[in-house]
Short mmCIF file of C-alpha atoms in Angstrom, two decimals:
data_model
loop_
_atom_site.label_atom_id
_atom_site.label_comp_id
_atom_site.label_asym_id
_atom_site.label_seq_id
_atom_site.Cartn_x
_atom_site.Cartn_y
_atom_site.Cartn_z
CA MET A 1 -1.82 -4.36 0.17
CA GLU A 2 0.38 -1.88 1.70
CA SER A 3 3.81 -3.35 0.89
CA GLU A 4 4.92 -0.48 -1.36
CA ASN A 5 3.89 2.06 1.12
CA LEU A 6 5.84 0.43 3.89
CA LYS A 7 8.81 0.31 1.72
CA ASP A 8 8.37 4.23 1.43
CA VAL A 9 8.29 4.38 5.16
CA SER A 10 11.37 2.23 5.71
CA SER A 11 13.17 4.37 3.23
CA LEU A 12 12.04 7.37 5.03
CA ALA A 13 13.56 5.89 8.26
CA ARG A 14 16.84 5.35 6.58
CA GLU A 15 16.74 9.15 5.54
CA LYS A 16 15.97 10.01 9.23
CA TYR A 17 18.94 7.93 10.42
CA ASN A 18 21.17 9.62 7.81
CA PHE A 19 20.06 12.99 9.00
CA TYR A 20 20.56 11.90 12.68
CA GLN A 21 24.47 11.71 11.83
CA ASN A 22 24.33 15.59 11.72
CA LYS A 23 23.88 15.84 15.49
CA LEU A 24 23.38 19.69 15.54
CA GLY A 25 20.72 19.77 12.73
CA TYR A 26 18.88 16.77 14.37
CA THR A 27 18.80 18.40 17.72
CA ILE A 28 17.46 21.55 16.24
CA TYR A 29 14.59 19.53 14.56
CA THR A 30 13.78 17.86 17.80
CA LEU A 31 13.62 21.10 19.63
CA LEU A 32 11.40 22.60 16.97
CA ALA A 33 8.94 19.64 17.21
CA GLY A 34 8.67 20.10 20.94
CA SER A 35 8.29 23.73 20.68
CA TYR A 36 5.48 23.41 18.10
CA CYS A 37 3.62 20.98 20.43
CA SER A 38 3.57 23.69 23.17
CA ILE A 39 2.70 26.44 20.65
CA GLY A 40 -0.40 24.38 19.62
CA MET A 41 -1.30 23.61 23.17
CA ALA A 42 -1.33 27.42 24.01
CA PHE A 43 -3.60 27.93 21.00
CA ALA A 44 -5.97 25.13 21.99
CA TYR A 45 -6.32 26.20 25.49
CA ASN A 46 -6.96 29.84 24.66
CA ALA A 47 -9.22 28.87 21.72
CA ALA A 48 -11.32 26.67 24.12
CA SER A 49 -11.38 28.71 27.15
CA GLY A 50 -14.39 30.72 26.02
CA PHE A 51 -16.47 27.66 25.63
CA TYR A 52 -14.97 26.09 28.80
CA ALA A 53 -16.16 29.18 30.79
CA SER A 54 -19.61 28.86 29.47
CA PRO A 55 -21.84 26.17 31.12
CA SER A 56 -24.03 25.76 28.13
CA LEU A 57 -20.88 25.52 25.75
CA SER A 58 -18.38 23.64 28.04
CA GLY A 59 -19.23 20.29 26.42
CA ILE A 60 -17.56 21.22 23.08
CA SER A 61 -14.42 22.79 24.52
CA ASN A 62 -12.49 19.61 24.13
CA LEU A 63 -13.43 19.36 20.42
CA ILE A 64 -12.32 22.87 20.01
CA MET A 65 -9.08 22.18 21.68
CA GLY A 66 -8.58 19.04 19.33
CA ILE A 67 -9.22 21.15 16.25
CA ALA A 68 -6.87 24.00 17.40
CA PHE A 69 -4.16 21.59 18.47
CA ALA A 70 -3.91 20.47 14.93
CA LEU A 71 -1.80 23.60 14.45
CA SER A 72 1.18 21.66 15.92
CA PHE A 73 0.98 18.72 13.68
CA THR A 74 0.59 20.95 10.72
CA LEU A 75 3.71 22.84 11.73
CA ILE A 76 5.56 19.63 12.45
CA THR A 77 4.74 18.08 9.11
CA PHE A 78 4.83 21.04 6.71
CA ALA A 79 7.57 23.25 8.33
CA GLY A 80 9.82 20.17 9.08
CA SER A 81 10.95 18.77 12.43
CA GLU A 82 11.47 15.58 14.34
CA LEU A 83 8.59 14.35 16.65
CA PHE A 84 9.25 11.36 18.86
CA THR A 85 5.63 9.90 18.68
CA GLY A 86 5.41 9.71 14.95
CA ASN A 87 9.01 8.70 14.81
CA VAL A 88 8.02 5.60 16.76
CA PHE A 89 6.18 4.22 13.78
CA VAL A 90 8.58 5.21 11.18
CA ILE A 91 11.78 4.07 12.96
CA THR A 92 10.14 0.75 13.90
CA VAL A 93 9.09 0.10 10.28
CA GLY A 94 12.77 0.90 9.21
CA ALA A 95 14.16 -1.50 11.84
CA LEU A 96 11.77 -4.24 11.05
CA SER A 97 12.54 -3.89 7.26
CA LYS A 98 16.37 -3.87 8.25
CA LYS A 99 16.98 -0.41 6.66
CA ILE A 100 18.52 0.48 10.15
CA THR A 101 19.59 -1.72 13.16
CA PHE A 102 17.32 -2.04 16.24
CA LYS A 103 20.23 -0.47 18.36
CA ASN A 104 20.37 2.53 15.89
CA ALA A 105 16.48 2.76 16.17
CA ILE A 106 16.56 2.97 19.90
CA SER A 107 19.40 5.53 19.77
CA ILE A 108 17.45 7.77 17.41
CA LEU A 109 14.19 7.56 19.53
CA ILE A 110 15.95 8.25 22.82
CA PHE A 111 17.82 11.34 21.30
CA CYS A 112 14.50 12.57 19.55
CA TYR A 113 12.49 12.21 22.85
CA ILE A 114 15.01 14.11 25.03
CA GLY A 115 15.08 16.91 22.40
CA ASN A 116 11.37 16.98 22.14
CA LEU A 117 11.11 17.41 26.10
CA MET A 118 13.54 20.20 25.89
CA GLY A 119 11.91 22.06 23.07
CA ALA A 120 8.55 21.66 24.72
CA SER A 121 9.64 22.77 28.04
CA ILE A 122 11.54 25.77 26.72
CA MET A 123 8.68 26.90 24.67
CA GLY A 124 6.37 26.41 27.49
CA ALA A 125 8.31 28.50 29.75
CA ILE A 126 8.32 31.29 27.06
CA ILE A 127 4.59 30.90 26.59
CA SER A 128 3.94 31.13 30.27
CA MET A 129 6.14 34.17 30.82
CA SER A 130 4.30 36.09 27.92
CA GLY A 131 1.16 36.03 30.03
CA VAL A 132 -1.12 34.48 27.65
CA MET A 133 -1.88 31.55 29.84
CA SER A 134 -3.90 33.48 32.35
CA ASN A 135 -7.39 34.05 33.20
CA THR A 136 -9.91 31.28 32.03
CA ALA A 137 -7.10 29.69 29.93
CA GLY A 138 -4.81 29.42 33.07
CA GLU A 139 -7.69 28.03 35.18
CA MET A 140 -8.50 25.46 32.49
CA LEU A 141 -4.76 24.52 32.04
CA GLU A 142 -4.45 24.13 36.02
CA THR A 143 -7.57 21.89 36.04
CA PHE A 144 -6.49 19.61 33.19
CA CYS A 145 -2.93 19.27 34.59
CA LEU A 146 -4.11 18.36 38.07
CA THR A 147 -6.34 15.68 36.53
CA LYS A 148 -3.56 14.30 34.37
CA ILE A 149 -1.30 13.91 37.38
CA SER A 150 -4.07 12.27 39.47
CA LEU A 151 -5.06 9.45 36.88
CA PRO A 152 -4.18 5.98 37.84
CA ILE A 153 -1.25 4.23 36.13
CA HIS A 154 -3.30 1.87 33.92
CA GLN A 155 -5.38 4.76 32.56
CA LEU A 156 -2.29 6.80 31.75
CA PHE A 157 -0.66 3.91 29.91
CA LEU A 158 -3.72 3.08 27.91
CA ARG A 159 -4.66 6.73 27.09
CA GLY A 160 -0.81 6.84 25.90
CA VAL A 161 -1.51 3.87 23.81
CA MET A 162 -4.61 5.09 22.08
CA CYS A 163 -3.14 8.54 21.61
CA ASN A 164 -0.10 7.36 19.51
CA VAL A 165 -2.26 4.69 17.66
CA LEU A 166 -4.04 7.89 16.37
CA VAL A 167 -0.87 9.91 15.91
CA CYS A 168 1.02 7.17 13.96
CA LEU A 169 -2.03 6.37 11.79
CA GLY A 170 -1.90 10.08 10.91
CA THR A 171 1.75 9.70 9.99
CA TRP A 172 0.97 6.54 8.09
CA MET A 173 -1.77 8.25 6.03
CA ALA A 174 0.20 11.33 5.42
CA SER A 175 3.03 9.16 4.01
CA LYS A 176 0.66 7.77 1.49
CA ILE A 177 -1.29 10.93 0.55
CA LYS A 178 0.07 13.11 -2.11
CA SER A 179 -2.32 16.25 -1.84
CA ASP A 180 -1.23 18.75 0.92
CA ILE A 181 -4.88 19.48 1.60
CA ALA A 182 -5.69 15.87 2.09
CA ARG A 183 -2.88 15.45 4.26
CA MET A 184 -3.86 18.51 6.29
CA THR A 185 -7.36 17.09 6.60
CA ALA A 186 -6.11 13.66 7.82
CA LEU A 187 -3.80 15.13 10.37
CA LEU A 188 -6.95 17.37 11.73
CA TRP A 189 -8.98 14.24 12.11
CA VAL A 190 -6.43 12.10 14.12
CA VAL A 191 -5.34 14.97 16.41
CA ALA A 192 -8.94 16.07 17.09
CA GLY A 193 -9.70 12.48 17.70
CA PHE A 194 -6.96 12.08 20.40
CA VAL A 195 -7.41 15.38 21.96
CA THR A 196 -11.24 15.27 22.19
CA SER A 197 -11.13 11.75 23.71
CA GLY A 198 -8.73 12.79 26.46
CA TYR A 199 -5.80 10.58 25.33
CA GLU A 200 -2.31 11.37 26.43
CA HIS A 201 0.51 12.72 24.22
CA SER A 202 3.98 12.66 26.21
CA ILE A 203 5.60 15.58 24.42
CA ALA A 204 2.44 17.93 24.52
CA ASN A 205 2.20 17.03 28.24
CA ALA A 206 5.81 18.08 28.84
CA GLY A 207 4.85 21.61 27.53
CA LEU A 208 1.77 21.76 29.47
CA PHE A 209 3.18 20.81 32.83
CA THR A 210 5.77 23.45 32.26
CA MET A 211 3.11 26.14 31.47
CA ASN A 212 1.03 25.24 34.44
CA ALA A 213 4.06 25.27 36.93
CA LEU A 214 4.95 28.67 35.84
CA SER A 215 1.52 30.13 35.46
CA ASN A 216 -0.31 28.76 38.47
CA SER A 217 0.46 27.68 42.13
CA ILE A 218 1.40 23.91 42.08
CA PRO A 219 0.25 21.78 45.01
CA PRO A 220 2.57 19.33 47.06
CA GLY A 221 3.49 16.37 45.21
CA TYR A 222 3.04 18.00 41.78
CA MET A 223 6.27 16.91 40.42
CA GLN A 224 5.90 13.34 41.46
CA GLY A 225 2.52 13.32 39.71
CA VAL A 226 4.20 14.78 36.66
CA LEU A 227 6.96 12.05 36.66
CA LYS A 228 4.37 9.33 36.86
CA ASN A 229 2.30 10.85 34.00
CA MET A 230 5.38 11.25 31.84
CA CYS A 231 6.53 7.71 32.49
CA PHE A 232 3.50 5.86 31.81
CA VAL A 233 2.28 7.90 29.16
CA THR A 234 5.53 7.54 27.26
CA LEU A 235 5.47 3.80 27.62
CA GLY A 236 1.87 3.85 26.21
CA ASN A 237 3.15 5.97 23.26
CA ILE A 238 5.72 3.45 22.49
CA VAL A 239 3.50 0.51 22.57
CA GLY A 240 0.80 2.18 20.64
CA GLY A 241 3.03 3.38 17.82
CA ALA A 242 5.59 0.47 17.80
CA LEU A 243 3.73 -2.74 18.70
CA ILE A 244 0.19 -1.74 17.37
CA VAL A 245 0.59 0.40 14.28
CA ALA A 246 4.15 -0.46 13.04
CA CYS A 247 4.29 -4.14 13.72
CA GLY A 248 0.56 -4.54 12.83
CA TYR A 249 0.91 -3.09 9.36
CA TRP A 250 4.63 -4.65 8.83
CA PHE A 251 3.56 -8.30 9.77
CA ALA A 252 0.20 -8.10 7.93
CA ASN A 253 2.16 -7.18 4.67
CA ARG A 254 5.33 -9.15 5.39
CA ARG A 255 4.84 -12.04 2.97
CA THR A 256 3.90 -9.62 0.29
CA SER A 257 6.93 -7.61 0.83
CA GLU A 258 9.18 -10.77 0.72
CA SER A 259 7.54 -12.08 -2.49
CA ASN A 260 8.29 -8.85 -4.19
#
């Protein structure tokens, strides 16, 4: 049923590989995607801080964060950039369809991931130094970051899986939708879904941890907790995007694609 759409995604993977040959251009695009995640997170925390501070409204603060963080994915999709989590789906489909080799797929994703981390961290530092992550937003940021680093490994992994299932479903739907308004609506739903639910996005976390480290006092063991979070959330993001969404749709439509 989705074989034609999968062909489009595999062709997109080949285009991404061709663009990857321009290392400077591709690096800039990965830095931009990471920075957009930090910009969206700063917006989300400030938008939700007023609700978080009010006991009667605190229950909807996560929903407000999810809606506001959709800014990041709107920028990534419409302004143009290369985000690791969405690329896990696209590049995996391209490798399964033999548009690119698995060796090239791994190389692209590693390069993209490193660039995203750098972009998110640099922008996180800029945002923190601007002073906007203070008062209630800063308190909220500190609380959420300390919670993230204290979660057990299996929860970090599974939250990473569920996050990128939703992100990659958003990427998948956006590739099929022609109307820009409809694409924005689809992105809003998936982003609100993973943020409100408390799932974990590795690139967004990189920006959050940087902002918190520069805006608040960090406790002993903070960096070890950050490393634990990033490792297992990233692994979960890969499994959610590659094994569940990409492999799921590709194998379900494999016979149809071959017959065509």
